[in-house]
PDB file of C-alpha atoms in Angstrom:
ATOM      1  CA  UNK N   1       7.335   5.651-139.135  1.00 44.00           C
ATOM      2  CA  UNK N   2      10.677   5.207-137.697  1.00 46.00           C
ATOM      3  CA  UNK N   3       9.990   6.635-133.951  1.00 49.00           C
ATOM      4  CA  UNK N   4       7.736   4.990-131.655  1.00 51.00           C
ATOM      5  CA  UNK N   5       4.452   7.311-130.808  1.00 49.00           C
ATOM      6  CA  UNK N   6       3.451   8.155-127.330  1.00 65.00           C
ATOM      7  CA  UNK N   7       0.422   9.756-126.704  1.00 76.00           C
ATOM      8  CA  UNK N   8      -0.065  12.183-124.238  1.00 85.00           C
ATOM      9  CA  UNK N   9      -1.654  11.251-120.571  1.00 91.00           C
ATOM     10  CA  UNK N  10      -2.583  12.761-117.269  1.00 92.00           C
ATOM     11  CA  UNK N  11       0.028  10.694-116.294  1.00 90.00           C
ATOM     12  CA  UNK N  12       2.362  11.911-118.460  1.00 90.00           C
ATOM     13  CA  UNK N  13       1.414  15.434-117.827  1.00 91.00           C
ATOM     14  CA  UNK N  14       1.616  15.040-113.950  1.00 92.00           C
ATOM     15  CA  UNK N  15       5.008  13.706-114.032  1.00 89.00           C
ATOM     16  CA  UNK N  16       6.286  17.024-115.335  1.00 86.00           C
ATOM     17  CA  UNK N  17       4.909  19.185-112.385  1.00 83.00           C
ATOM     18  CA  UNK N  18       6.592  20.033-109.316  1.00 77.00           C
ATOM     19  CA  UNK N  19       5.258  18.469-105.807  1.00 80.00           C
ATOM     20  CA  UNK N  20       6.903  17.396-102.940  1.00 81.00           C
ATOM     21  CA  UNK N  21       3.647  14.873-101.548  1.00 87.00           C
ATOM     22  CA  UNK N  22       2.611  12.418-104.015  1.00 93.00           C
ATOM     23  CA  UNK N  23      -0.723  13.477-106.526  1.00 95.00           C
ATOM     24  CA  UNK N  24      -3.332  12.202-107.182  1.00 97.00           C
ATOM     25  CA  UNK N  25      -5.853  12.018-110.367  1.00 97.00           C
ATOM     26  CA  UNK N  26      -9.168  12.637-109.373  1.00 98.00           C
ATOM     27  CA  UNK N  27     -11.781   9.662-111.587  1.00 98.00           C
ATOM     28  CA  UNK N  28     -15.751  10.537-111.135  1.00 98.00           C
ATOM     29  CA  UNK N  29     -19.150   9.142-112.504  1.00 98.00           C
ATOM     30  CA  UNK N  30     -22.417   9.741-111.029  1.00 98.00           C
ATOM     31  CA  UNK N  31     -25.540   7.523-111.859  1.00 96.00           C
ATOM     32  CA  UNK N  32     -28.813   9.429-112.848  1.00 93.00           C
ATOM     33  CA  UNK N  33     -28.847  12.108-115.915  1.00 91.00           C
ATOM     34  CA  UNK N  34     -25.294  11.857-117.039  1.00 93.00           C
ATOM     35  CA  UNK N  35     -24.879   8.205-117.245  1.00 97.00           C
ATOM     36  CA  UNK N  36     -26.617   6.608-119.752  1.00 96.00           C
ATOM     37  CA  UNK N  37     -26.669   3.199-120.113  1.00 95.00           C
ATOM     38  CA  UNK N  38     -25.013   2.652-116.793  1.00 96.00           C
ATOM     39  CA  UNK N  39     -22.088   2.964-119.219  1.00 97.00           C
ATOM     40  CA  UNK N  40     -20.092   5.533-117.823  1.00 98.00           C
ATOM     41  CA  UNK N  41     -20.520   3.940-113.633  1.00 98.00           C
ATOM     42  CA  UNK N  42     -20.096   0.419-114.639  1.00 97.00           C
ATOM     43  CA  UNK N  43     -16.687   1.294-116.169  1.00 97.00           C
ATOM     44  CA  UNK N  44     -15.542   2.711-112.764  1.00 98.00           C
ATOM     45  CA  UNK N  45     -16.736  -0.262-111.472  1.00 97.00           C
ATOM     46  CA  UNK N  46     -15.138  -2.532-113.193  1.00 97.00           C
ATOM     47  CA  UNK N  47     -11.641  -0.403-113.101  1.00 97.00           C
ATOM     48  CA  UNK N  48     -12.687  -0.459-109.345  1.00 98.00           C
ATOM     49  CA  UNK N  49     -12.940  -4.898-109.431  1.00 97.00           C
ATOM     50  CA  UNK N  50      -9.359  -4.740-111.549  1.00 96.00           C
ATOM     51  CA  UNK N  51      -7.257  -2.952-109.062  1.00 97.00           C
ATOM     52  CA  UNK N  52      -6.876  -3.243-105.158  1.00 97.00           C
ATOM     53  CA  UNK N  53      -8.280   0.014-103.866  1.00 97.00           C
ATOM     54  CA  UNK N  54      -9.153   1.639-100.263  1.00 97.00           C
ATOM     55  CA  UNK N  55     -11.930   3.551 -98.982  1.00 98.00           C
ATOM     56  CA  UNK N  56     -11.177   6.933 -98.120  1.00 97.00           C
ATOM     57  CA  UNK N  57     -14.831   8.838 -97.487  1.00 97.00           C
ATOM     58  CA  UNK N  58     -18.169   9.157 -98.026  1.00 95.00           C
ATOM     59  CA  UNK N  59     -20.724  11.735 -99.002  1.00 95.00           C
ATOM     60  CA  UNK N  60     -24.293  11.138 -98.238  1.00 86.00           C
ATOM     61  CA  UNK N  61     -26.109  13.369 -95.901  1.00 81.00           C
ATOM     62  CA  UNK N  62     -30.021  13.296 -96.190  1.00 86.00           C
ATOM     63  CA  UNK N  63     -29.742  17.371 -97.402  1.00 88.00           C
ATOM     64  CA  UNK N  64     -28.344  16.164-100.843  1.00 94.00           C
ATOM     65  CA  UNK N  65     -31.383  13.240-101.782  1.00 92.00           C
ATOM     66  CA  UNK N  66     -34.930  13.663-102.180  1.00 92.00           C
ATOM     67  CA  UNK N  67     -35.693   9.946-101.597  1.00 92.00           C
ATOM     68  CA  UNK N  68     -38.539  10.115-103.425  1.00 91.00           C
ATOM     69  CA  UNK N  69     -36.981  10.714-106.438  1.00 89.00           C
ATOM     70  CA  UNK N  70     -33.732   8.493-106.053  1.00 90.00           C
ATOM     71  CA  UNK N  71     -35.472   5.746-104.067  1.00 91.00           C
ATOM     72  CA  UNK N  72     -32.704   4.035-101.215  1.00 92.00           C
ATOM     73  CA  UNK N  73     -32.467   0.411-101.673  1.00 92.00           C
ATOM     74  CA  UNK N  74     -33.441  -2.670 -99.721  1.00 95.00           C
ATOM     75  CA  UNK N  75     -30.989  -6.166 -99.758  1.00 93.00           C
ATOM     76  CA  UNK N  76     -30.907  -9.334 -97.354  1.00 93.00           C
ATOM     77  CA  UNK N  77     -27.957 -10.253 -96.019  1.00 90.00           C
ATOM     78  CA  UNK N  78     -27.016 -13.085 -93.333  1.00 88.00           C
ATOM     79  CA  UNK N  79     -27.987 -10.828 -90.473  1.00 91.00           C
ATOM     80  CA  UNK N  80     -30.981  -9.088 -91.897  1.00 91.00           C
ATOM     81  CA  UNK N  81     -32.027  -6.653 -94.427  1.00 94.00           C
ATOM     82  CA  UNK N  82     -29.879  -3.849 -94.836  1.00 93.00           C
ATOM     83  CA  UNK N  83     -31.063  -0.181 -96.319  1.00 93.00           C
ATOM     84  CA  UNK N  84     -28.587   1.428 -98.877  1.00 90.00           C
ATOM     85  CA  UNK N  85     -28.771   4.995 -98.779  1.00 92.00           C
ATOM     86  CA  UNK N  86     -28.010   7.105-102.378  1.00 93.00           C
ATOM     87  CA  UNK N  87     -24.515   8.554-101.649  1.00 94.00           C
ATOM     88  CA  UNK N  88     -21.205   9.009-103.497  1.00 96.00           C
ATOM     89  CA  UNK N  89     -18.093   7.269-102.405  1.00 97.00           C
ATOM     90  CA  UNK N  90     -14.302   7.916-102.552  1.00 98.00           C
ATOM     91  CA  UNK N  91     -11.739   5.364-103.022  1.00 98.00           C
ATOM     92  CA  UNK N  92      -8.294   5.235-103.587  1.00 98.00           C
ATOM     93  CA  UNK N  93      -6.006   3.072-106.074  1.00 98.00           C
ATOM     94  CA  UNK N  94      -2.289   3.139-105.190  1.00 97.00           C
ATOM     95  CA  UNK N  95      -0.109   3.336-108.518  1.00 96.00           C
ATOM     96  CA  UNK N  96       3.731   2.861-107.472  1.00 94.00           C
ATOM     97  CA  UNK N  97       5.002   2.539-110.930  1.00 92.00           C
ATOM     98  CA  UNK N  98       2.787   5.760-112.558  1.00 93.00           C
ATOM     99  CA  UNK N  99       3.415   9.593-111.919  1.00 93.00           C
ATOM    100  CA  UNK N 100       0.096   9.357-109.382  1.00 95.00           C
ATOM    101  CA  UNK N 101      -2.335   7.699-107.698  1.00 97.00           C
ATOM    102  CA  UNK N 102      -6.334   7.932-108.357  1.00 98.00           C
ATOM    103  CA  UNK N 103      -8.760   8.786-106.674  1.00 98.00           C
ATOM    104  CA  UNK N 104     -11.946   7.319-107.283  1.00 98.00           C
ATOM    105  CA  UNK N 105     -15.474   9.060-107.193  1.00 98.00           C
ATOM    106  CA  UNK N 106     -18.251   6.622-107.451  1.00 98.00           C
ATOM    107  CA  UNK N 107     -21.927   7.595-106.706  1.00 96.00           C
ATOM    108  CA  UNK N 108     -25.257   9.601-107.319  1.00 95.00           C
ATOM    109  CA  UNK N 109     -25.889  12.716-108.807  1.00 96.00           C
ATOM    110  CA  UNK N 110     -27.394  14.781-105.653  1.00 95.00           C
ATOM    111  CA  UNK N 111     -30.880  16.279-105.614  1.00 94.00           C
ATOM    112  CA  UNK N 112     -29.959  19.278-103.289  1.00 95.00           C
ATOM    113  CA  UNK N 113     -26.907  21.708-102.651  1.00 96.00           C
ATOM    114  CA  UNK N 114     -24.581  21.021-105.402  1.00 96.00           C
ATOM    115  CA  UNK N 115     -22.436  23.675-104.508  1.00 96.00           C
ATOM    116  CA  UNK N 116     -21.871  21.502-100.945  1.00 96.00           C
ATOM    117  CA  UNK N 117     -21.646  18.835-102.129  1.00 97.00           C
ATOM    118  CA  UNK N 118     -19.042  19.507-104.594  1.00 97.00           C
ATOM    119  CA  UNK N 119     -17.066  21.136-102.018  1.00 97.00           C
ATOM    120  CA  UNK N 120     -17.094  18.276 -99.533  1.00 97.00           C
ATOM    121  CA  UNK N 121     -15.555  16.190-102.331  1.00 98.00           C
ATOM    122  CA  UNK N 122     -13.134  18.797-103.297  1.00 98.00           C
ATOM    123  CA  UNK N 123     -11.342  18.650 -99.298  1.00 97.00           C
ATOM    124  CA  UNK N 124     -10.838  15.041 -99.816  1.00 97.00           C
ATOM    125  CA  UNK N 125      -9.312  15.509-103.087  1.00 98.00           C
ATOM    126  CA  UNK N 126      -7.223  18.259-102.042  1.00 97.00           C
ATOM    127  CA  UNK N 127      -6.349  16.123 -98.854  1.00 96.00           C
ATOM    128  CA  UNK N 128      -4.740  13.716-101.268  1.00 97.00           C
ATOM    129  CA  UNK N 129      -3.086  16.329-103.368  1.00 96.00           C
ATOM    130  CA  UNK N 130      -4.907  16.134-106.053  1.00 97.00           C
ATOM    131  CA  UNK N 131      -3.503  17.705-109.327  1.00 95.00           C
ATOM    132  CA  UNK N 132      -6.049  17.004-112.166  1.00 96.00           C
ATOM    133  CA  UNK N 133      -9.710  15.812-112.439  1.00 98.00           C
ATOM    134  CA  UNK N 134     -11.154  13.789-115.279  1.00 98.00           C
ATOM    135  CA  UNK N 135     -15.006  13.405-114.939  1.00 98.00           C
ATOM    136  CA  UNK N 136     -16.589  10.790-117.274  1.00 98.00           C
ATOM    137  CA  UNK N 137     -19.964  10.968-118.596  1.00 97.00           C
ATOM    138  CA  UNK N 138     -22.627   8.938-121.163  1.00 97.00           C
ATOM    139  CA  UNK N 139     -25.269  10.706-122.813  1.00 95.00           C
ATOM    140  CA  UNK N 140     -28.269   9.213-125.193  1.00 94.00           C
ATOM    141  CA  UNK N 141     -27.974  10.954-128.949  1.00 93.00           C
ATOM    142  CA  UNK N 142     -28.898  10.137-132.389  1.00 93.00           C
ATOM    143  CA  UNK N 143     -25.998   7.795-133.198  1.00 93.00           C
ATOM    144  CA  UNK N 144     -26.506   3.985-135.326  1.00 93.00           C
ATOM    145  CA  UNK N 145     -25.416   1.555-132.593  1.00 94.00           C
ATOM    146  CA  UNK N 146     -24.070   0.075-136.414  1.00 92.00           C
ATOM    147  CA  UNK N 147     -20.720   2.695-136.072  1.00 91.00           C
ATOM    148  CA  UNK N 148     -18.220   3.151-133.454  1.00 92.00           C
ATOM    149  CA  UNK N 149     -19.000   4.621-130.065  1.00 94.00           C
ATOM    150  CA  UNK N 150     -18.716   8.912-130.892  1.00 93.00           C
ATOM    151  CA  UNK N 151     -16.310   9.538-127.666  1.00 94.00           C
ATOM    152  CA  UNK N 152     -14.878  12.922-126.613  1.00 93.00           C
ATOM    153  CA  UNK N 153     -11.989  14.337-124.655  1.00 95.00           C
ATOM    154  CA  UNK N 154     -12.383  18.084-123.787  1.00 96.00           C
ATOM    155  CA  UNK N 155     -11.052  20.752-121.719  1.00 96.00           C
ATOM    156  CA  UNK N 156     -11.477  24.692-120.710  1.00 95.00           C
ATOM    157  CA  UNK N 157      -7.874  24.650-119.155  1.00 95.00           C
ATOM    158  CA  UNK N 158      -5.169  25.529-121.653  1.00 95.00           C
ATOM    159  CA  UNK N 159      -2.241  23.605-120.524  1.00 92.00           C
ATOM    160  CA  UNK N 160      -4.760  20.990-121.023  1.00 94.00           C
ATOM    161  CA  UNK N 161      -5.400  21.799-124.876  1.00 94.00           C
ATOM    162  CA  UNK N 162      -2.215  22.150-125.257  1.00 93.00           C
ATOM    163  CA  UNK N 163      -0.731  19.061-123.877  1.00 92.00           C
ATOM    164  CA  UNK N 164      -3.229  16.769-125.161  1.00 92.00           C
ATOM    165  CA  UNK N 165      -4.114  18.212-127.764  1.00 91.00           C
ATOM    166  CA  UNK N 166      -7.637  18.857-127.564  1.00 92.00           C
ATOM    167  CA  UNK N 167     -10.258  21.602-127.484  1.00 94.00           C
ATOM    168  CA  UNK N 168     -12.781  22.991-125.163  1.00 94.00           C
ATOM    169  CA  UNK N 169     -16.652  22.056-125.470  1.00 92.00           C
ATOM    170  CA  UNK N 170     -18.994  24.083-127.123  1.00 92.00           C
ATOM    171  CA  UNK N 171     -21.988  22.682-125.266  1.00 90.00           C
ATOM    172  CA  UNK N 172     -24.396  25.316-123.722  1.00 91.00           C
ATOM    173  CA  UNK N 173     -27.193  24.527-121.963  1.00 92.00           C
ATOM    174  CA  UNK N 174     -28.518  22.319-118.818  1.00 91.00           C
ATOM    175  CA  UNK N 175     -25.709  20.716-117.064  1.00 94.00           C
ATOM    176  CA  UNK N 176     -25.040  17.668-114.871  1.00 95.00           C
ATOM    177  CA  UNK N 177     -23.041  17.107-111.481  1.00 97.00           C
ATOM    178  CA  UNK N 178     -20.213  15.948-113.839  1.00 96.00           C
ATOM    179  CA  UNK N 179     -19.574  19.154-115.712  1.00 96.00           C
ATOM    180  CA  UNK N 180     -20.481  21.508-111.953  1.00 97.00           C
ATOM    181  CA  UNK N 181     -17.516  19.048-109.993  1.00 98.00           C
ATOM    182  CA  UNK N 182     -15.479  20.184-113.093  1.00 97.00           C
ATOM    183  CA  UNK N 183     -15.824  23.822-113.059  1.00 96.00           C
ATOM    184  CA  UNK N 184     -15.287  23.959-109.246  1.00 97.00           C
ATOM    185  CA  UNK N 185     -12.403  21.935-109.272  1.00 98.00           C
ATOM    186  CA  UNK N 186     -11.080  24.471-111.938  1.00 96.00           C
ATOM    187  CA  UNK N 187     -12.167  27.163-109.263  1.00 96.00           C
ATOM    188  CA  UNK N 188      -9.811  26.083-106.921  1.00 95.00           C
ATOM    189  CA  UNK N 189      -6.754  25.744-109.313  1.00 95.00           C
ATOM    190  CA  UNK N 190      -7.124  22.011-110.435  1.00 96.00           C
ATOM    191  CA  UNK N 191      -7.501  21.878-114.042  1.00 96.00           C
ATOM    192  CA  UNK N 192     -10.478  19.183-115.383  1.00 97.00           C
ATOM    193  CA  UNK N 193     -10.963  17.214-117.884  1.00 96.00           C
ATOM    194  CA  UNK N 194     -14.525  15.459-119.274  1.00 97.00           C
ATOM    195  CA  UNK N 195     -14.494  12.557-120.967  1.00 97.00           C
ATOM    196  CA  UNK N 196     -18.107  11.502-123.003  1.00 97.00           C
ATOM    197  CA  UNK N 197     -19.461   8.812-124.532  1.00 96.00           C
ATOM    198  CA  UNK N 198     -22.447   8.337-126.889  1.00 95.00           C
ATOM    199  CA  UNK N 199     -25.232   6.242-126.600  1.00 95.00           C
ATOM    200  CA  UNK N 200     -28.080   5.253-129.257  1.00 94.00           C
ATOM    201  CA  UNK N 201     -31.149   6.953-127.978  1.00 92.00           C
ATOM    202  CA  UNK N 202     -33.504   3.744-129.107  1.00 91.00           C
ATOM    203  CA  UNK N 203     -31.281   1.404-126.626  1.00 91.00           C
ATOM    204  CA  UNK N 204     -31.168   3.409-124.142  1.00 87.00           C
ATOM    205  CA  UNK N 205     -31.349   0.454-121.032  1.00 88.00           C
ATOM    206  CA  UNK N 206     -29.001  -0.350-119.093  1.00 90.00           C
ATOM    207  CA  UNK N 207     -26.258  -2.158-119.206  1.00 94.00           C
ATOM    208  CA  UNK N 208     -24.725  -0.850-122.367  1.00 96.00           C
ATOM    209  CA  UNK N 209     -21.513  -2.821-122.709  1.00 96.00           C
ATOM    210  CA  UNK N 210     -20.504  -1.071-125.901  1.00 96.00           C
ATOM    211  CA  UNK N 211     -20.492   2.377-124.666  1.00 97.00           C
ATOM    212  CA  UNK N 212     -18.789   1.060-121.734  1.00 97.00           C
ATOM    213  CA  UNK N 213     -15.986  -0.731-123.709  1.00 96.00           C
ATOM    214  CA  UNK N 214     -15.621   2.424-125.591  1.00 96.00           C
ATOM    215  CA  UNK N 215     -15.242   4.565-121.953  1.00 97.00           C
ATOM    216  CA  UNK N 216     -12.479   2.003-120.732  1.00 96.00           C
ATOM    217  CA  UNK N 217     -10.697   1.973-124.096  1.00 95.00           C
ATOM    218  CA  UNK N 218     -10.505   5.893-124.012  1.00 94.00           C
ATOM    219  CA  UNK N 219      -9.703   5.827-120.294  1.00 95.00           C
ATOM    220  CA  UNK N 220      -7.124   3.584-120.683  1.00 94.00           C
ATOM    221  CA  UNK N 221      -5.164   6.433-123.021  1.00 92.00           C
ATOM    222  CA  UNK N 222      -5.893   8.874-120.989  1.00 93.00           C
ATOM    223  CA  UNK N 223      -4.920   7.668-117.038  1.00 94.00           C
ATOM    224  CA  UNK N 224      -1.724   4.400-116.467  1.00 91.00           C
ATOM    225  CA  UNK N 225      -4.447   1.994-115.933  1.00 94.00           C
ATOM    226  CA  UNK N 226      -5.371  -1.249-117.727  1.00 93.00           C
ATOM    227  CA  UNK N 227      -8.583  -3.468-117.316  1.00 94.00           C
ATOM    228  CA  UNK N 228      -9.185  -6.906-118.032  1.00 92.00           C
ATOM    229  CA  UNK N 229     -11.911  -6.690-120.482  1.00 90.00           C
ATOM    230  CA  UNK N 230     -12.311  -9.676-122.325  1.00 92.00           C
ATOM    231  CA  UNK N 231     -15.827 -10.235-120.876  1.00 94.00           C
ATOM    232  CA  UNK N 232     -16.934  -7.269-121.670  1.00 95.00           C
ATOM    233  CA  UNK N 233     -16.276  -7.321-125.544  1.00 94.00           C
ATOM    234  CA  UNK N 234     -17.928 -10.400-125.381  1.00 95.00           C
ATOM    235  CA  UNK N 235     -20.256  -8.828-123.775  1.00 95.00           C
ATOM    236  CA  UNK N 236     -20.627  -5.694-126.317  1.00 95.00           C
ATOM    237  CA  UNK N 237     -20.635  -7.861-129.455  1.00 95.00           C
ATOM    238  CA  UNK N 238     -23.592 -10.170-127.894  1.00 95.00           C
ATOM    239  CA  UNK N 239     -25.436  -6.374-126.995  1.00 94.00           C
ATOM    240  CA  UNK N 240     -24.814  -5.326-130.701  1.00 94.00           C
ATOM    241  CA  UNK N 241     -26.370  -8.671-132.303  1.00 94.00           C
ATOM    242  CA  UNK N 242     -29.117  -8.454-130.093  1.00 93.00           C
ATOM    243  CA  UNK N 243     -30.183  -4.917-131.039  1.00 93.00           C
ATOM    244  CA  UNK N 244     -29.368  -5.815-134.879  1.00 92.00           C
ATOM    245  CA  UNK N 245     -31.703  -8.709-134.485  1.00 93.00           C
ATOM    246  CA  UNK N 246     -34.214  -6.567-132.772  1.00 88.00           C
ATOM    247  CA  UNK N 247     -33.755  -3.876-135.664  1.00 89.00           C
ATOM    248  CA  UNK N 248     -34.001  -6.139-138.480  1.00 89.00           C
ATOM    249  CA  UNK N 249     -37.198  -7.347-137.286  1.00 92.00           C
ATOM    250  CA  UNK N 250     -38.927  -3.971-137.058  1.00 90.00           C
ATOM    251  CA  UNK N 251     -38.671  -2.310-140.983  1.00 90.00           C
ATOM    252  CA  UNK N 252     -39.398   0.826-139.192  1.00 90.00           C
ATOM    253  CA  UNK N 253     -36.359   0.716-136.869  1.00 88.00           C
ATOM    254  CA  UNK N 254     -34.259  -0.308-139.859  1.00 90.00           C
ATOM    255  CA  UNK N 255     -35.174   2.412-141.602  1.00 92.00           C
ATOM    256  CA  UNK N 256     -34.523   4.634-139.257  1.00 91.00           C
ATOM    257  CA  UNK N 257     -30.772   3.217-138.384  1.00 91.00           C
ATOM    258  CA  UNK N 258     -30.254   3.455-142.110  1.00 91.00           C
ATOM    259  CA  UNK N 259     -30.834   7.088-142.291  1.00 91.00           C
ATOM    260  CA  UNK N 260     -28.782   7.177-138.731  1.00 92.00           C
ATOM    261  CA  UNK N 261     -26.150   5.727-140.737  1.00 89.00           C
ATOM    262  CA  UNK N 262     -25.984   8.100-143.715  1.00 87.00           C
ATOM    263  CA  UNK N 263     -25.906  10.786-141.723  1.00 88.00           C
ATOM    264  CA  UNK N 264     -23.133   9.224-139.981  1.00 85.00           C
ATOM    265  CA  UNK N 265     -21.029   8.590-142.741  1.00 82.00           C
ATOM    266  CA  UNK N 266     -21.711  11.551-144.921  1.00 80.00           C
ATOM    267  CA  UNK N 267     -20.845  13.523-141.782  1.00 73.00           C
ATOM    268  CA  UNK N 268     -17.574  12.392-140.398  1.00 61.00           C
ATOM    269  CA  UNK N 269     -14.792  13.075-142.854  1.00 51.00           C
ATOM    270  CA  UNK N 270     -11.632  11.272-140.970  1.00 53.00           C
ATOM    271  CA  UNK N 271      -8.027  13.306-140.659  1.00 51.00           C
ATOM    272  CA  UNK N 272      -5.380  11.952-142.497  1.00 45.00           C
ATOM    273  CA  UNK N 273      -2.453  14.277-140.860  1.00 49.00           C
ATOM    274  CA  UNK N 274       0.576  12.145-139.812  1.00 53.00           C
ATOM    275  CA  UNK N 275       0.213  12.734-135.881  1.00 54.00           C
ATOM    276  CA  UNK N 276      -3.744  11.537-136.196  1.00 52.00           C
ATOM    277  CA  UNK N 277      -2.283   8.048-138.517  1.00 52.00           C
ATOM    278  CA  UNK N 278       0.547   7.833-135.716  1.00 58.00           C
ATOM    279  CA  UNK N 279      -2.035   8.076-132.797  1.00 56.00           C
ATOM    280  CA  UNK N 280      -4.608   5.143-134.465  1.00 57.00           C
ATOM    281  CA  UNK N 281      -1.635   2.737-135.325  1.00 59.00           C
ATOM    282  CA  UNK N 282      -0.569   3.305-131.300  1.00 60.00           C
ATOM    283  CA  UNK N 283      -3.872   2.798-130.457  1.00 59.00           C
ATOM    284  CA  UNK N 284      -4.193  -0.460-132.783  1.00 57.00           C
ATOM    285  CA  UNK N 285      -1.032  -1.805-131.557  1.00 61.00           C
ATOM    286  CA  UNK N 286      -1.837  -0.920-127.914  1.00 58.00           C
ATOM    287  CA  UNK N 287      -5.362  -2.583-128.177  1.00 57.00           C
ATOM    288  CA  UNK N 288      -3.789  -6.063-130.483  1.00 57.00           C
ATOM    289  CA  UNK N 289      -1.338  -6.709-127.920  1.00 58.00           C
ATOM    290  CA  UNK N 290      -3.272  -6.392-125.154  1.00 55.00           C
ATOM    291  CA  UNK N 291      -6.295  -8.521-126.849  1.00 50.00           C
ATOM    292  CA  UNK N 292      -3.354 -11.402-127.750  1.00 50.00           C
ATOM    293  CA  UNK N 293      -2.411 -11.325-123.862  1.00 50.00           C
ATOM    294  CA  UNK N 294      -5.934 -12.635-123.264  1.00 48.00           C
ATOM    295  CA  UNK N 295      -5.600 -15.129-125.572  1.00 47.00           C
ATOM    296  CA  UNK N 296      -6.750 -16.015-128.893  1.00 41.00           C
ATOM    297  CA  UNK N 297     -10.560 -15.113-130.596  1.00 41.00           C
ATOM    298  CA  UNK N 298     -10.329 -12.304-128.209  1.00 42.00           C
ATOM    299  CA  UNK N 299      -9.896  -9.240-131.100  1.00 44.00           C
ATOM    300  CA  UNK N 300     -13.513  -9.027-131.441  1.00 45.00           C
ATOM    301  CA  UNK N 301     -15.048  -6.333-134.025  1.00 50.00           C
ATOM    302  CA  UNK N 302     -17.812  -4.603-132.729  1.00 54.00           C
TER     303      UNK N 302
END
């Protein structure tokens, strides 16, 4: 393999378009239904901790929550308690050396008036020039936490497919804020992208470190960003030896990750084309190097 691989990225995508104010890549999780685990929030949280960011808006008007059903929160702080309200809010992280900037969604998946509330994100984003939209998601399935995360990349817009190389979703069925922000971004000429994660349905509390590793490591090919996440693969490998523990003591639960597991394997039958072997040895090389920067014992295997 004499030439060095580059994957396609947003970023790489972006910087071929034509724009005279600086775009942006629009980032957004939502807690409730599509976020299992936590997994898909907490890694927007913790890109949000690894990069100096500024609050643009927020959207959170009493029409969107029933607050009986996603219950505001009390906390104490030096001058009293404070309420917090559900609501979604919009950051921005300034990227000087990348083809754009992001901007960050970060909230709760609204009870009331999607359709609203998806547009009153939609003028921010098109404030800030936005030019593409990647929505990230975790959903429970019937996965061995024993095997790698399943993650997916997929797309309805063709120059999409085309320069990433990926496919549109096949799902049909009951949808999520996630997948409604996509579709009316698309309406209004900004193509989206989802991003998934898989999480075993029989550890389904939150945190979920694993899946969340797995959402930053697939976010990290995808968008020029870069998170510390040594803690958090320390993190994931502790969450995996618990749950084996926890299985090994229940013959029941073994059994049933066994069968998980054959199902697993006999299912997945890996690509061996030269562009898929050139994109894992990137991907090994991207990931080794980065682990070594943290220092050593840090390439864990989980």
């Amino acid at each position: 393999m004499n030439e060095e691989y580059h994957a396609p990225t947003l970023n790489s995508y972006i910087a071929k378009t034509q724009h005279e104010i600086r775009p942006t890549i629009v980032l957004a999780a939502f807690e409730g239904w599509n976020d299992a685990g936590s997994a898909a929030t907490d890694a927007v949280r913790l890109l949000l901790e690894s990069y100096a960011h500024e609050h643009v808006a927020t959207v959170g008007e009493d029409d969107f929550y029933d607050y009986q059903f996603t219950r505001p929160k009390t906390r104490r702080t030096g001058t009293g308690r404070v309420v917090d309200w559900p609501c979604t809010e919009i950051f921005k992280i300034h990227l000087p050396q990348a083809a754009a900037d992001l901007l960050v969604v970060l909230g709760v998946e609204p009870t009331f008036k999607w359709q609203t509330f998806c547009s009153r994100i939609i003028k921010v984003a098109q404030s800030h020039n936005a030019h593409a939209v990647l929505t990230l998601g975790a959903l429970l399935a019937d996965v061995p936490h024993t095997r790698p995360v399943p993650t997916s990349l997929a797309s309805d817009d063709p120059r999409f497919q085309e320069h990433l190389r990926i496919s549109a979703s096949t799902y049909e069925g009951p949808t999520g804020i996630p997948s409604v922000l996509g579709v009316e971004f698309e309406r209004y000429g900004i193509p989206s992208l989802s991003l998934w994660a898989q999480l075993s349905h029989y550890v389904a509390q939150s945190p979920s470190p694993r899946v969340q590793l797995a959402i930053i490591e697939l976010l990290e090919e995808v968008i020029p960003v870069s998170v510390p996440d040594q803690k958090l693969r320390e993190d994931a490998l502790a969450w995996k030896h618990g749950v084996d523990e926890l299985a090994a003591a229940d013959p029941d639960v073994a059994k049933y990750v066994e069968q998980l597991e054959q199902a697993t394997d006999t299912s997945e039958l890996p690509e061996a084309s030269g562009e898929s072997i050139a994109r894992e040895f990137e991907r090994y090389l991207r990931r080794r190097g980065k682990y070594r920067k943290d220092g050593p014992g840090s390439d864990f295997d989980i």
